[in-house]
Amino acid sequence: MTSIEMGQPPVQEDQPSLLHRSTDAVLRRLRLAESLTAYALAGPGVVLLLTLYILPVAGVLFIAFTDWQFGAKTLSFVGLRNFAELFADSEFRKVLANTAVYTLIVVPGTIVLSLAVALVIESGQTMRAFYRAVHFLPYMATLAAMAITWEALLHPTVGLLNQLMTAAGLPTANWLRDERTVLPILAVIGIWQNLGFAMVLILAGLAAIPRDLYDAADVDGIDVWFERLRLITLPMLGPVLMFVVIVVTLHALKVFDTVQVLTQGGPNHASDVLLYTLYRESFQYLRTGYGAAVTVVFLVIVMALTLIQARIMDRKVHYQ
């Protein structure tokens, strides 16, 4: 018998409970829709990150522990043999030293010169855009084409540099074929190439410095340019300079074009650097496993230097 037939009132559902369950269902559907939308928007980026960065790095790590040669259909796992051979090779140790010397010349030289040029341009009143464009052109130019121009300038007999030195009564040199001069000359070209990029970043940092700070310095009697540079400009440029140092260091470590076009690592490996060694071992000698080991060393050096620079310099760039 039903409750009505028994003379009892019908049992009714609790209205607040129905509303609560309905609200929960709507919220679950909204959360699901938001999650699906988020995955759909992040999906292309994740696929590109995996395809362009993570999977290639994983592939290089795998190949570094094998004896695979480019084009071979088989490979064998050799463990750390490639790395042992790498660090036992005196030529590779020379490559590491060349890369370090090149970087130690290019980074400070680029920072100092770009800061000086930026300060001179910022202090001027006319033709600022023209000077910025002139100094930025080397960074935009095709380095392979510009390297040929540098080769003509540095030619031992008809090059402009030797002709000027002869006219001044100074000794000349075969700049790109002398073990003592080839690496410094490549470093000068590296400074010339990176100067415009670093200058533009520093100019942006200079434009962001509040002018009130310089007005306050005038009131306090700080009117010598060096004191203003030391007490105001450089501290306020801290974040920009940190970024510029890291980027220029990465550019210096990745030098390849000028070495390939001008010296091919010679003479006697005096200008051999990491990326050129990687290219030669992997694509000229077809020792892909060995070249992958060079790549792993290069990646470790880049990551370590970037982290060290960021950690050390980050402590010095914060200001109130």
Coordinates of N, CA and C in Angstrom, one line a residue, residues 112-209:
V112 N 81.8 46.4 -21.9 CA 82.4 47.8 -21.7 C 82.2 48.7 -22.9
L113 N 82.4 48.2 -24.1 CA 82.3 49.0 -25.3 C 80.8 49.4 -25.5
S114 N 79.9 48.4 -25.3 CA 78.5 48.7 -25.5 C 78.0 49.7 -24.5
L115 N 78.4 49.6 -23.2 CA 78.0 50.6 -22.2 C 78.6 52.0 -22.6
A116 N 79.8 52.0 -23.0 CA 80.4 53.3 -23.4 C 79.6 54.0 -24.6
V117 N 79.4 53.2 -25.6 CA 78.6 53.7 -26.8 C 77.2 54.1 -26.4
A118 N 76.6 53.3 -25.5 CA 75.2 53.7 -25.1 C 75.2 55.0 -24.3
L119 N 76.2 55.2 -23.5 CA 76.2 56.4 -22.7 C 76.5 57.6 -23.6
V120 N 77.4 57.4 -24.6 CA 77.7 58.5 -25.5 C 76.4 58.9 -26.3
I121 N 75.7 57.9 -26.8 CA 74.5 58.1 -27.6 C 73.4 58.8 -26.8
E122 N 73.3 58.3 -25.5 CA 72.2 58.8 -24.6 C 72.5 60.2 -24.2
S123 N 73.8 60.6 -24.2 CA 74.1 62.0 -23.8 C 74.0 63.0 -24.9
G124 N 73.9 62.5 -26.1 CA 73.8 63.4 -27.3 C 72.4 63.9 -27.4
Q125 N 72.2 64.9 -28.2 CA 70.9 65.5 -28.4 C 70.4 65.3 -29.8
T126 N 71.2 65.0 -30.8 CA 70.7 64.8 -32.2 C 71.2 63.5 -32.7
M127 N 70.5 63.0 -33.8 CA 70.8 61.8 -34.6 C 71.0 60.6 -33.7
R128 N 70.2 60.5 -32.6 CA 70.3 59.3 -31.8 C 69.9 58.0 -32.6
A129 N 68.8 58.1 -33.3 CA 68.3 57.0 -34.1 C 69.3 56.5 -35.1
F130 N 70.0 57.5 -35.7 CA 71.0 57.1 -36.7 C 72.1 56.3 -36.1
Y131 N 72.7 56.8 -35.0 CA 73.8 56.1 -34.4 C 73.4 54.7 -33.8
R132 N 72.1 54.6 -33.3 CA 71.7 53.3 -32.9 C 71.6 52.3 -34.0
A133 N 71.1 52.8 -35.2 CA 71.0 51.9 -36.3 C 72.4 51.5 -36.9
V134 N 73.3 52.4 -36.9 CA 74.6 52.2 -37.4 C 75.3 51.1 -36.5
H135 N 75.2 51.2 -35.2 CA 75.8 50.2 -34.3 C 75.1 48.9 -34.3
F136 N 73.8 48.9 -34.6 CA 73.0 47.7 -34.6 C 73.1 46.9 -35.8
L137 N 73.6 47.5 -36.9 CA 73.7 46.8 -38.2 C 74.5 45.5 -38.2
P138 N 75.7 45.5 -37.5 CA 76.5 44.3 -37.5 C 75.8 43.1 -37.0
Y139 N 74.9 43.3 -36.0 CA 74.2 42.2 -35.4 C 73.1 41.7 -36.4
M140 N 72.6 42.5 -37.2 CA 71.5 42.1 -38.1 C 72.1 41.6 -39.4
A141 N 73.4 41.9 -39.7 CA 74.0 41.4 -41.0 C 74.2 39.9 -40.9
T142 N 74.3 39.3 -42.1 CA 74.6 37.9 -42.2 C 76.1 37.7 -41.9
L143 N 76.4 36.9 -40.9 CA 77.8 36.9 -40.4 C 78.7 36.2 -41.4
A144 N 78.2 35.2 -42.1 CA 79.0 34.6 -43.1 C 79.5 35.6 -44.2
A145 N 78.6 36.4 -44.6 CA 79.0 37.5 -45.6 C 80.0 38.5 -45.0
M146 N 79.7 38.9 -43.8 CA 80.6 39.8 -43.1 C 81.9 39.2 -42.8
A147 N 82.0 37.9 -42.6 CA 83.3 37.2 -42.3 C 84.2 37.3 -43.6
I148 N 83.6 37.2 -44.7 CA 84.3 37.4 -46.0 C 84.9 38.8 -46.1
T149 N 84.1 39.8 -45.6 CA 84.7 41.1 -45.6 C 85.8 41.3 -44.7
W150 N 85.7 40.7 -43.5 CA 86.8 40.7 -42.5 C 88.0 40.0 -43.1
E151 N 87.8 38.9 -43.8 CA 88.9 38.2 -44.4 C 89.7 39.1 -45.4
A152 N 88.9 39.9 -46.2 CA 89.6 40.8 -47.1 C 90.4 41.9 -46.3
L153 N 89.8 42.4 -45.2 CA 90.4 43.4 -44.5 C 91.7 42.9 -43.8
L154 N 91.7 41.6 -43.5 CA 92.9 41.0 -42.7 C 93.8 40.3 -43.7
H155 N 93.7 40.4 -45.0 CA 94.6 39.8 -45.9 C 96.0 40.2 -45.7
P156 N 96.9 39.2 -45.7 CA 98.3 39.6 -45.3 C 99.0 40.5 -46.2
T157 N 98.6 40.6 -47.5 CA 99.3 41.5 -48.5 C 98.5 42.7 -48.9
V158 N 97.2 42.5 -49.3 CA 96.4 43.6 -49.8 C 95.4 44.0 -48.8
G159 N 95.4 43.5 -47.6 CA 94.4 43.8 -46.6 C 94.6 45.3 -46.1
L160 N 93.5 45.9 -45.8 CA 93.5 47.3 -45.4 C 94.3 47.5 -44.0
L161 N 94.1 46.5 -43.1 CA 94.8 46.6 -41.8 C 96.3 46.6 -42.0
N162 N 96.8 45.7 -42.8 CA 98.3 45.6 -42.9 C 98.8 46.9 -43.7
Q163 N 98.0 47.4 -44.6 CA 98.4 48.6 -45.4 C 98.5 49.8 -44.4
L164 N 97.5 49.9 -43.5 CA 97.6 51.0 -42.5 C 98.8 50.8 -41.6
M165 N 99.0 49.6 -41.2 CA 100.2 49.4 -40.3 C 101.5 49.7 -41.0
T166 N 101.6 49.3 -42.3 CA 102.8 49.6 -43.0 C 103.0 51.1 -43.2
A167 N 101.9 51.8 -43.4 CA 102.0 53.3 -43.6 C 102.4 53.9 -42.3
A168 N 102.0 53.3 -41.1 CA 102.4 53.9 -39.8 C 103.7 53.4 -39.3
G169 N 104.4 52.5 -40.1 CA 105.7 52.0 -39.8 C 105.6 50.9 -38.7
L170 N 104.5 50.2 -38.6 CA 104.3 49.1 -37.6 C 104.5 47.8 -38.3
P171 N 104.9 46.8 -37.6 CA 105.0 45.4 -38.2 C 103.6 44.8 -38.6
T172 N 103.6 44.1 -39.7 CA 102.4 43.5 -40.1 C 102.4 42.0 -39.7
A173 N 101.3 41.4 -40.0 CA 101.2 39.9 -39.6 C 100.1 39.3 -40.5
N174 N 100.2 38.0 -40.6 CA 99.2 37.2 -41.3 C 98.2 36.8 -40.2
W175 N 97.3 37.7 -40.0 CA 96.4 37.7 -38.8 C 95.7 36.4 -38.6
L176 N 95.2 35.8 -39.6 CA 94.3 34.6 -39.5 C 95.1 33.3 -39.7
R177 N 96.4 33.4 -39.9 CA 97.2 32.2 -40.1 C 98.3 32.1 -39.0
D178 N 98.3 33.0 -38.1 CA 99.3 33.0 -37.0 C 98.6 32.5 -35.7
E179 N 99.2 31.5 -35.1 CA 98.6 31.0 -33.9 C 98.5 32.0 -32.8
R180 N 99.4 33.0 -32.7 CA 99.3 34.0 -31.7 C 98.2 35.0 -31.9
T181 N 97.8 35.3 -33.1 CA 96.9 36.3 -33.3 C 95.5 35.9 -33.8
V182 N 95.3 34.6 -34.2 CA 94.0 34.2 -34.8 C 92.9 34.3 -33.8
L183 N 93.1 33.8 -32.6 CA 92.0 33.8 -31.6 C 91.6 35.2 -31.2
P184 N 92.6 36.1 -30.8 CA 92.2 37.5 -30.5 C 91.5 38.2 -31.6
I185 N 91.9 37.9 -32.9 CA 91.2 38.6 -34.0 C 89.8 38.1 -34.1
L186 N 89.5 36.8 -33.9 CA 88.2 36.3 -33.9 C 87.4 36.9 -32.8
A187 N 88.0 37.1 -31.7 CA 87.3 37.7 -30.5 C 86.9 39.1 -30.8
V188 N 87.8 39.9 -31.5 CA 87.5 41.2 -31.9 C 86.3 41.2 -32.8
I189 N 86.2 40.3 -33.8 CA 85.0 40.2 -34.7 C 83.8 39.8 -33.8
G190 N 83.9 39.0 -32.8 CA 82.8 38.7 -32.0 C 82.3 39.9 -31.2
I191 N 83.2 40.7 -30.7 CA 82.8 41.9 -30.0 C 82.1 42.9 -31.0
W192 N 82.6 43.0 -32.2 CA 82.0 43.9 -33.2 C 80.6 43.4 -33.5
Q193 N 80.4 42.1 -33.6 CA 79.1 41.5 -33.9 C 78.1 41.8 -32.8
N194 N 78.5 41.5 -31.5 CA 77.5 41.6 -30.4 C 77.4 43.0 -29.8
L195 N 78.2 43.9 -30.3 CA 78.2 45.3 -29.7 C 76.8 45.9 -29.8
G196 N 76.2 45.9 -31.0 CA 74.9 46.6 -31.3 C 73.8 46.0 -30.5
F197 N 73.7 44.7 -30.3 CA 72.7 44.0 -29.6 C 72.8 44.5 -28.1
A198 N 74.0 44.4 -27.5 CA 74.1 44.8 -26.1 C 73.8 46.3 -25.9
M199 N 74.2 47.1 -26.9 CA 74.0 48.5 -26.8 C 72.5 48.9 -26.7
V200 N 71.7 48.2 -27.6 CA 70.3 48.5 -27.6 C 69.7 48.1 -26.3
L201 N 70.0 47.0 -25.7 CA 69.5 46.6 -24.4 C 69.9 47.6 -23.3
I202 N 71.1 48.1 -23.3 CA 71.6 49.0 -22.3 C 70.9 50.4 -22.5
L203 N 70.7 50.8 -23.8 CA 70.0 52.0 -24.0 C 68.6 52.0 -23.5
A204 N 67.9 50.8 -23.6 CA 66.6 50.7 -23.0 C 66.6 50.8 -21.5
G205 N 67.7 50.2 -20.9 CA 67.8 50.3 -19.4 C 68.1 51.8 -19.0
L206 N 68.9 52.5 -19.8 CA 69.2 53.9 -19.5 C 67.9 54.7 -19.6
A207 N 67.1 54.5 -20.5 CA 65.9 55.2 -20.7 C 64.9 55.0 -19.5
A208 N 65.0 53.9 -18.9 CA 64.1 53.5 -17.8 C 64.5 54.1 -16.4
I209 N 65.7 54.6 -16.4 CA 66.2 55.2 -15.1 C 65.5 56.5 -14.8

